[in-house]
Short mmCIF file of C-alpha atoms in Angstrom, two decimals:
data_model
loop_
_atom_site.label_atom_id
_atom_site.label_comp_id
_atom_site.label_asym_id
_atom_site.label_seq_id
_atom_site.Cartn_x
_atom_site.Cartn_y
_atom_site.Cartn_z
CA MET A 113 -46.57 59.92 7.14
CA THR A 114 -47.75 63.54 7.87
CA ALA A 115 -45.30 65.74 6.79
CA THR A 116 -44.31 69.24 5.37
CA PRO A 117 -41.45 70.23 4.05
CA GLY A 118 -38.93 72.43 6.55
CA PRO A 119 -38.54 76.66 6.45
CA THR A 120 -35.88 76.14 3.61
CA ASP A 121 -36.33 72.29 2.89
CA SER A 122 -32.93 71.79 3.44
CA LEU A 123 -30.29 69.93 5.77
CA THR A 124 -29.94 73.23 8.22
CA ASP A 125 -33.79 72.84 8.80
CA VAL A 126 -32.28 70.75 11.88
CA ALA A 127 -31.39 72.85 13.95
CA GLY A 128 -27.81 73.11 15.03
CA LEU A 129 -26.39 72.13 11.72
CA ARG A 130 -24.12 74.14 9.23
CA VAL A 131 -23.01 73.17 5.58
CA GLY A 132 -20.04 74.88 4.26
CA HIS A 133 -18.67 74.77 0.34
CA TRP A 134 -15.15 74.93 -1.10
CA GLN A 135 -14.78 74.53 -4.39
CA ALA A 136 -12.49 75.32 -7.73
CA LEU A 137 -14.50 76.18 -10.82
CA ASP A 138 -12.77 77.42 -14.00
CA ALA A 139 -14.89 78.84 -16.94
CA ASP A 140 -13.09 77.40 -19.93
CA VAL A 141 -12.83 73.40 -17.73
CA THR A 142 -13.05 70.67 -19.97
CA LEU A 143 -13.38 67.01 -19.49
CA GLY A 144 -10.57 64.38 -19.99
CA SER A 145 -11.00 61.04 -22.00
CA ASP A 146 -9.70 57.52 -22.03
CA HIS A 147 -7.13 59.53 -24.41
CA ALA A 148 -5.80 62.90 -22.56
CA PHE A 149 -6.42 64.54 -19.48
CA GLY A 150 -8.85 67.41 -18.76
CA THR A 151 -8.22 70.77 -18.45
CA GLY A 152 -8.84 73.39 -15.82
CA ARG A 153 -10.41 73.08 -11.95
CA ALA A 154 -13.38 71.81 -11.31
CA THR A 155 -13.62 70.19 -8.05
CA GLY A 156 -14.48 70.81 -4.50
CA CYS A 157 -15.90 69.84 -1.11
CA THR A 158 -18.56 69.98 1.26
CA VAL A 159 -18.58 70.13 5.15
CA VAL A 160 -21.36 69.41 7.43
CA VAL A 161 -20.49 71.16 10.70
CA PRO A 162 -23.02 70.60 14.02
CA ASP A 163 -23.08 73.66 16.71
CA ARG A 164 -21.58 70.66 19.26
CA ALA A 165 -20.46 66.78 18.71
CA VAL A 166 -23.75 64.83 17.63
CA THR A 167 -24.85 60.50 17.37
CA ALA A 168 -23.58 59.58 14.40
CA ALA A 169 -23.49 56.62 11.99
CA VAL A 170 -22.94 55.20 8.28
CA ASP A 171 -24.08 52.63 6.19
CA VAL A 172 -22.31 51.81 2.90
CA ARG A 173 -23.53 50.18 -0.04
CA GLY A 174 -21.62 50.98 -2.78
CA GLY A 175 -19.19 48.37 -4.12
CA GLY A 176 -16.10 51.38 -4.31
CA PRO A 177 -16.35 53.39 -1.79
CA GLY A 178 -13.65 56.07 -0.51
CA THR A 179 -14.18 56.83 2.94
CA ARG A 180 -12.46 58.01 6.12
CA GLU A 181 -13.64 57.14 9.83
CA THR A 182 -16.42 55.06 8.65
CA ASP A 183 -15.35 51.80 11.24
CA LEU A 184 -15.34 53.94 13.95
CA LEU A 185 -18.94 54.53 13.30
CA ASP A 186 -19.55 51.19 13.75
CA PRO A 187 -22.45 51.67 16.78
CA SER A 188 -20.37 48.91 19.02
CA HIS A 189 -16.94 51.11 18.59
CA SER A 190 -16.37 53.42 21.35
CA VAL A 191 -16.83 56.88 19.60
CA GLN A 192 -20.79 57.73 19.42
CA ARG A 193 -20.18 61.47 18.72
CA VAL A 194 -18.75 63.23 15.60
CA ASP A 195 -17.82 66.42 15.31
CA ALA A 196 -18.20 67.15 11.23
CA VAL A 197 -18.64 65.02 8.29
CA LEU A 198 -16.49 65.74 5.01
CA LEU A 199 -17.99 65.20 1.35
CA THR A 200 -15.76 65.71 -0.86
CA GLY A 201 -14.38 65.40 -4.78
CA GLY A 202 -11.30 64.62 -5.83
CA SER A 203 -11.73 60.52 -5.31
CA ALA A 204 -9.38 59.24 -2.77
CA TYR A 205 -7.13 62.26 -2.99
CA GLY A 206 -10.04 64.17 -1.82
CA LEU A 207 -9.70 63.02 1.92
CA ALA A 208 -7.03 65.38 2.90
CA ALA A 209 -9.84 67.68 3.13
CA ALA A 210 -10.51 66.21 6.28
CA ASP A 211 -7.00 67.18 7.47
CA GLY A 212 -8.01 70.62 7.56
CA VAL A 213 -11.75 70.19 8.79
CA MET A 214 -9.83 68.75 11.89
CA ARG A 215 -7.63 72.12 12.12
CA TRP A 216 -10.36 74.21 12.07
CA LEU A 217 -12.33 72.48 14.82
CA GLU A 218 -9.19 72.18 16.90
CA GLU A 219 -9.00 75.78 16.44
CA GLN A 220 -12.03 76.21 17.71
CA GLY A 221 -11.72 73.86 20.79
CA ARG A 222 -13.97 71.12 19.46
CA GLY A 223 -13.29 67.29 19.76
CA ILE A 224 -12.34 64.31 22.21
CA PRO A 225 -10.54 65.96 25.33
CA MET A 226 -7.39 64.49 26.11
CA GLY A 227 -5.92 65.90 28.59
CA PRO A 228 -4.50 69.47 29.04
CA PRO A 229 -6.39 72.62 28.05
CA GLY A 230 -6.85 72.55 23.99
CA ALA A 231 -5.85 68.61 23.60
CA VAL A 232 -8.57 67.70 21.62
CA VAL A 233 -8.90 64.83 18.99
CA PRO A 234 -12.05 66.15 16.38
CA ILE A 235 -13.59 63.25 14.52
CA VAL A 236 -14.24 63.90 11.29
CA PRO A 237 -15.33 61.30 9.11
CA GLY A 238 -16.19 61.62 5.00
CA ALA A 239 -16.51 60.17 1.77
CA VAL A 240 -15.55 61.06 -1.56
CA VAL A 241 -16.73 60.98 -4.89
CA PHE A 242 -15.11 60.49 -8.47
CA ASP A 243 -14.62 63.65 -10.42
CA LEU A 244 -11.21 63.97 -11.66
CA PRO A 245 -12.21 63.03 -15.30
CA VAL A 246 -13.51 66.91 -14.83
CA GLY A 247 -10.67 69.10 -15.45
CA GLU A 248 -7.00 68.53 -14.77
CA TRP A 249 -6.61 65.01 -13.40
CA THR A 250 -4.25 66.67 -10.68
CA ALA A 251 -7.12 69.16 -9.08
CA ARG A 252 -8.25 68.15 -6.36
CA PRO A 253 -9.76 69.41 -2.61
CA THR A 254 -6.64 69.47 0.08
CA ALA A 255 -6.60 70.05 3.98
CA ASP A 256 -6.63 73.86 3.13
CA SER A 257 -9.87 73.48 1.09
CA GLY A 258 -11.74 71.43 3.65
CA TYR A 259 -10.77 73.82 6.19
CA ARG A 260 -11.90 76.81 4.28
CA ALA A 261 -14.96 75.35 3.65
CA ALA A 262 -15.72 74.24 7.48
CA ALA A 263 -14.96 78.14 8.34
CA ALA A 264 -17.60 79.13 5.78
CA ALA A 265 -20.25 77.06 7.27
CA GLY A 266 -23.70 78.71 7.58
CA THR A 267 -27.52 77.67 7.64
CA THR A 268 -28.06 78.97 3.98
CA VAL A 269 -27.29 75.79 1.22
CA ALA A 270 -26.30 76.60 -1.40
CA ARG A 271 -27.48 73.70 -4.24
CA GLY A 272 -26.89 72.30 -7.64
CA THR A 273 -22.84 73.20 -8.74
CA VAL A 274 -21.48 74.08 -5.68
CA GLY A 275 -18.65 72.26 -3.49
CA ALA A 276 -18.19 68.17 -3.54
CA GLY A 277 -20.93 68.59 -6.44
CA VAL A 278 -18.85 70.73 -8.66
CA GLY A 279 -17.67 67.56 -10.63
CA ALA A 280 -19.97 65.54 -10.24
CA ARG A 281 -22.04 63.55 -13.39
CA ALA A 282 -25.51 61.72 -13.05
CA GLY A 283 -25.34 59.18 -15.72
CA THR A 284 -25.62 61.39 -18.76
CA LEU A 285 -26.10 64.42 -17.30
CA LYS A 286 -24.56 66.80 -14.85
CA GLY A 287 -24.88 65.91 -11.04
CA GLY A 288 -24.11 68.18 -7.98
CA ILE A 289 -25.75 69.08 -4.55
CA GLY A 290 -29.51 68.89 -3.68
CA THR A 291 -30.76 68.86 -0.37
CA ALA A 292 -34.33 68.38 1.17
CA SER A 293 -36.22 68.40 5.09
CA LEU A 294 -39.75 67.31 6.36
CA PHE A 295 -41.33 68.20 9.60
CA LEU A 296 -43.67 65.28 11.07
CA THR A 297 -46.54 66.98 12.28
CA GLU A 298 -48.47 64.04 13.35
CA GLY A 299 -47.96 60.36 15.20
CA PRO A 300 -45.21 59.89 17.74
CA ALA A 301 -42.60 61.58 16.16
CA ALA A 302 -44.52 64.51 15.94
CA GLY A 303 -42.28 67.73 16.11
CA VAL A 304 -39.22 66.18 14.71
CA THR A 305 -37.12 67.46 11.55
CA VAL A 306 -35.93 65.20 9.11
CA ALA A 307 -33.29 66.35 6.34
CA ALA A 308 -30.92 64.98 3.64
CA LEU A 309 -27.60 66.57 1.81
CA VAL A 310 -26.66 64.32 -1.08
CA VAL A 311 -23.47 64.28 -3.48
CA ALA A 312 -25.07 62.85 -6.85
CA ASN A 313 -22.94 61.37 -9.37
CA PRO A 314 -23.83 58.00 -9.87
CA VAL A 315 -23.32 55.73 -13.19
CA GLY A 316 -27.06 55.24 -13.03
CA ALA A 317 -29.68 57.05 -14.71
CA VAL A 318 -31.40 60.04 -12.89
CA PHE A 319 -34.60 59.97 -15.17
CA ASP A 320 -37.40 57.83 -16.66
CA PRO A 321 -36.31 57.43 -20.20
CA GLU A 322 -40.04 56.75 -21.12
CA THR A 323 -41.15 59.98 -19.55
CA GLY A 324 -37.68 62.06 -19.22
CA LEU A 325 -38.87 63.07 -15.89
CA PRO A 326 -36.85 62.08 -12.63
CA TRP A 327 -37.52 58.80 -11.44
CA GLY A 328 -40.15 59.16 -8.59
CA LEU A 329 -42.17 61.82 -10.00
CA GLY A 330 -45.74 60.98 -10.96
CA PRO A 331 -47.35 63.67 -12.40
CA ALA A 332 -48.87 64.61 -9.21
CA ARG A 333 -45.35 65.55 -7.65
CA ALA A 334 -43.90 66.78 -10.92
CA ALA A 335 -46.66 69.47 -11.22
CA ARG A 336 -45.45 70.64 -7.42
CA LEU A 337 -42.10 71.39 -8.85
CA GLY A 338 -43.10 72.96 -11.97
CA LEU A 339 -41.89 70.20 -14.31
CA VAL A 340 -44.07 68.25 -17.62
CA ALA A 341 -43.54 65.61 -19.23
CA PRO A 342 -40.81 66.61 -22.01
CA THR A 343 -41.71 66.73 -25.43
CA ALA A 344 -40.61 63.93 -27.85
CA THR A 345 -38.00 65.43 -29.16
CA ASP A 346 -36.30 66.35 -25.95
CA LEU A 347 -36.71 63.07 -24.96
CA ALA A 348 -35.11 60.89 -28.10
CA ALA A 349 -32.23 63.48 -27.76
CA ALA A 350 -31.51 62.79 -23.84
CA ASN A 351 -31.99 58.94 -24.59
CA ALA A 352 -28.93 59.42 -27.15
CA LEU A 353 -26.46 61.26 -24.81
CA ALA A 354 -23.29 58.91 -24.51
CA SER A 355 -23.19 57.42 -21.50
CA LYS A 356 -20.90 57.87 -18.61
CA GLY A 357 -18.16 56.10 -19.48
CA THR A 358 -16.03 55.32 -16.56
CA ALA A 359 -15.85 52.75 -13.46
CA LEU A 360 -16.00 54.75 -10.93
CA ASN A 361 -19.04 57.30 -9.04
CA THR A 362 -20.72 57.45 -5.97
CA THR A 363 -23.48 58.96 -4.46
CA ILE A 364 -22.61 60.55 -0.99
CA GLY A 365 -24.43 62.43 1.84
CA VAL A 366 -26.03 62.82 4.95
CA VAL A 367 -29.05 62.06 6.34
CA ALA A 368 -29.83 64.48 9.66
CA THR A 369 -32.68 64.44 12.54
CA ASP A 370 -33.38 66.38 15.64
CA ALA A 371 -34.88 63.43 17.23
CA ASP A 372 -32.85 61.99 20.38
CA LEU A 373 -31.15 58.07 19.08
CA THR A 374 -28.81 56.16 19.63
CA ALA A 375 -25.84 55.45 17.20
CA ALA A 376 -27.33 51.89 16.52
CA ALA A 377 -30.51 53.63 15.76
CA CYS A 378 -28.78 56.65 13.44
CA ARG A 379 -27.10 53.73 11.30
CA ARG A 380 -30.83 52.29 10.87
CA VAL A 381 -31.88 55.57 9.68
CA ALA A 382 -28.61 55.64 6.98
CA VAL A 383 -29.62 52.43 5.74
CA ALA A 384 -33.45 53.76 5.29
CA GLY A 385 -32.25 56.63 3.58
CA HIS A 386 -30.75 54.05 0.59
CA ASP A 387 -34.33 52.99 0.33
CA GLY A 388 -34.26 56.89 -1.44
CA LEU A 389 -31.49 56.39 -3.30
CA ALA A 390 -32.28 53.63 -4.67
CA ARG A 391 -35.53 55.27 -5.53
CA ALA A 392 -33.77 58.41 -7.42
CA VAL A 393 -31.10 56.43 -9.22
CA ARG A 394 -31.28 53.00 -11.30
CA PRO A 395 -29.31 51.57 -10.86
CA ALA A 396 -27.79 52.54 -7.24
CA HIS A 397 -25.57 50.51 -4.84
CA SER A 398 -23.50 48.93 -8.47
CA PRO A 399 -20.27 47.72 -7.89
CA LEU A 400 -19.49 50.90 -9.91
CA ASP A 401 -20.68 53.29 -7.40
CA GLY A 402 -19.33 53.70 -3.62
CA ASP A 403 -22.70 55.09 -2.15
CA THR A 404 -22.58 56.15 1.47
CA LEU A 405 -25.02 57.55 3.87
CA PHE A 406 -24.38 59.29 7.03
CA ALA A 407 -26.97 59.69 9.44
CA LEU A 408 -26.62 62.45 12.38
CA ALA A 409 -28.96 62.86 15.49
CA THR A 410 -29.04 65.97 17.54
CA GLY A 411 -31.34 65.14 19.85
CA THR A 412 -32.88 68.41 20.49
CA ALA A 413 -36.04 67.96 19.34
CA THR A 414 -38.81 66.23 22.08
CA PRO A 415 -41.79 64.26 20.48
CA PRO A 416 -44.83 63.03 21.71
CA GLY A 417 -43.48 59.45 21.53
CA ALA A 418 -45.91 56.08 21.34
CA SER A 419 -49.31 56.53 22.29
CA ARG A 420 -49.36 53.05 23.56
CA PRO A 421 -47.13 50.83 25.35
CA ILE A 422 -43.38 49.15 23.81
CA PRO A 423 -42.63 45.80 24.32
CA GLU A 424 -40.03 45.21 26.75
CA ALA A 425 -38.03 43.43 23.77
CA PHE A 426 -37.93 46.70 21.88
CA ALA A 427 -36.13 49.43 21.92
CA PRO A 428 -38.30 52.81 23.57
CA GLU A 429 -37.47 55.02 20.57
CA LEU A 430 -38.88 52.14 18.47
CA PRO A 431 -42.14 54.52 17.20
CA VAL A 432 -40.16 57.27 16.57
CA LEU A 433 -37.46 55.71 14.87
CA ALA A 434 -39.98 54.22 12.21
CA ALA A 435 -41.67 57.51 11.54
CA VAL A 436 -37.60 59.00 10.78
CA CYS A 437 -36.81 56.09 9.00
CA LYS A 438 -39.96 56.38 6.53
CA ALA A 439 -38.95 60.24 5.88
CA ALA A 440 -35.03 59.29 5.87
CA ALA A 441 -35.88 57.68 2.56
CA GLU A 442 -38.36 60.59 1.18
CA VAL A 443 -35.88 63.33 1.95
CA VAL A 444 -33.03 61.44 0.29
CA GLN A 445 -34.99 60.86 -2.95
CA ARG A 446 -36.24 64.57 -3.07
CA ALA A 447 -32.60 65.57 -2.48
CA VAL A 448 -31.35 63.80 -5.19
CA VAL A 449 -33.80 64.82 -7.41
CA ASP A 450 -33.07 68.83 -6.18
CA ALA A 451 -28.95 68.03 -6.98
CA VAL A 452 -30.19 67.07 -10.66
CA LEU A 453 -32.85 70.29 -11.24
CA GLN A 454 -30.29 72.79 -9.39
CA ALA A 455 -27.28 71.44 -11.43
CA THR A 456 -25.69 73.56 -14.18
CA ALA A 457 -23.39 72.68 -17.30
CA VAL A 458 -19.69 71.85 -16.73
CA ALA A 459 -17.16 70.92 -18.85
CA GLY A 460 -19.33 70.10 -21.81
CA ILE A 461 -21.90 68.08 -19.34
CA PRO A 462 -25.19 68.72 -20.11
CA ALA A 463 -27.74 69.51 -17.43
CA TYR A 464 -30.94 68.05 -16.83
CA ARG A 465 -32.30 71.69 -17.60
CA ASP A 466 -30.62 72.00 -20.61
CA VAL A 467 -31.67 68.60 -22.29
CA PHE A 468 -35.15 69.05 -20.93
CA PRO A 469 -35.89 72.46 -21.93
CA SER A 470 -39.66 71.79 -22.33
CA ALA A 471 -39.93 70.29 -18.91
CA PHE A 472 -40.03 73.32 -17.12
CA THR A 473 -43.50 74.96 -16.98
CA ALA A 474 -42.39 77.52 -14.66
CA GLY A 475 -38.73 78.03 -14.89
CA ILE A 476 -36.15 75.96 -12.26
CA PRO A 477 -37.39 75.10 -9.68
CA THR A 478 -35.79 76.69 -6.13
CA SER A 479 -38.57 74.80 -3.48
CA ARG A 480 -39.49 71.44 -3.71
#
């Protein structure tokens, strides 16, 4: 695959997509324990809003998902397009934020027309991460939070400890929001962009305990990020950190492309995206996670397609789909790494940059 990061190396390199965050984060927030609730607020939600309804699908791989409208996204079902996707903290309580996203979309006249002017039903699937022990148990996104996140959506994507990533934890470290993109320059999908936005909140480890580097980073890739293998002292301290100690976790996200794909093809893109998750988190898809990836296709790009005829038994989009799937795994992996590197400490949960200061040769990276 010949590809290069998009202009912003973010989800919004797929033209027609916008991202909005809402968060509540108090400076004095504390982490709860088995014996007491935390204090203060540390939660949020993130909304991906396309300019128009887009083809969508989902793949749920974790053993403990918290989701909304995922059955609707089965390619064999009637509705093929969505108006927005919600990624939220607050566990199952946080799904209430989707009501606010729907309200904002209804005000814009967005949704499936149902008769008289203004009678629409916006389609907003969503998924949650479990962040309730970070801060007050009752601090969670509401319908108003979802409304504000949708209204704030734009093309600049904030990363790290923002939105649905505010209360996220990535194994022993602070998790957060990460994003990445690839522009394909050769082959049947030349001219297509593939991108991902991920909320990293897994129970699994996000760094190699033998090297201290994020999983999947060889020396050359680490060097491009301004990273080197940390010192033995930093590595020993990181490996001595207490485990996360909770049965509820989850990494969720969106993989998007401007290729013109069917809902069934989008499902395959979501499946491929989970390969990237498994490269960046170990273990992934555990019974203690609810790992869920949505896939969106805007259909605005016009790639050249296959250079030779496709057998009639295959879908015409197969050559493009294969290239998009390969890129999907790559951008999801990079988005998880981005979330970990950009996260900042909250409630005493240390960030990668705090635990491995010796890994950074040129400051915290701002691009991937």
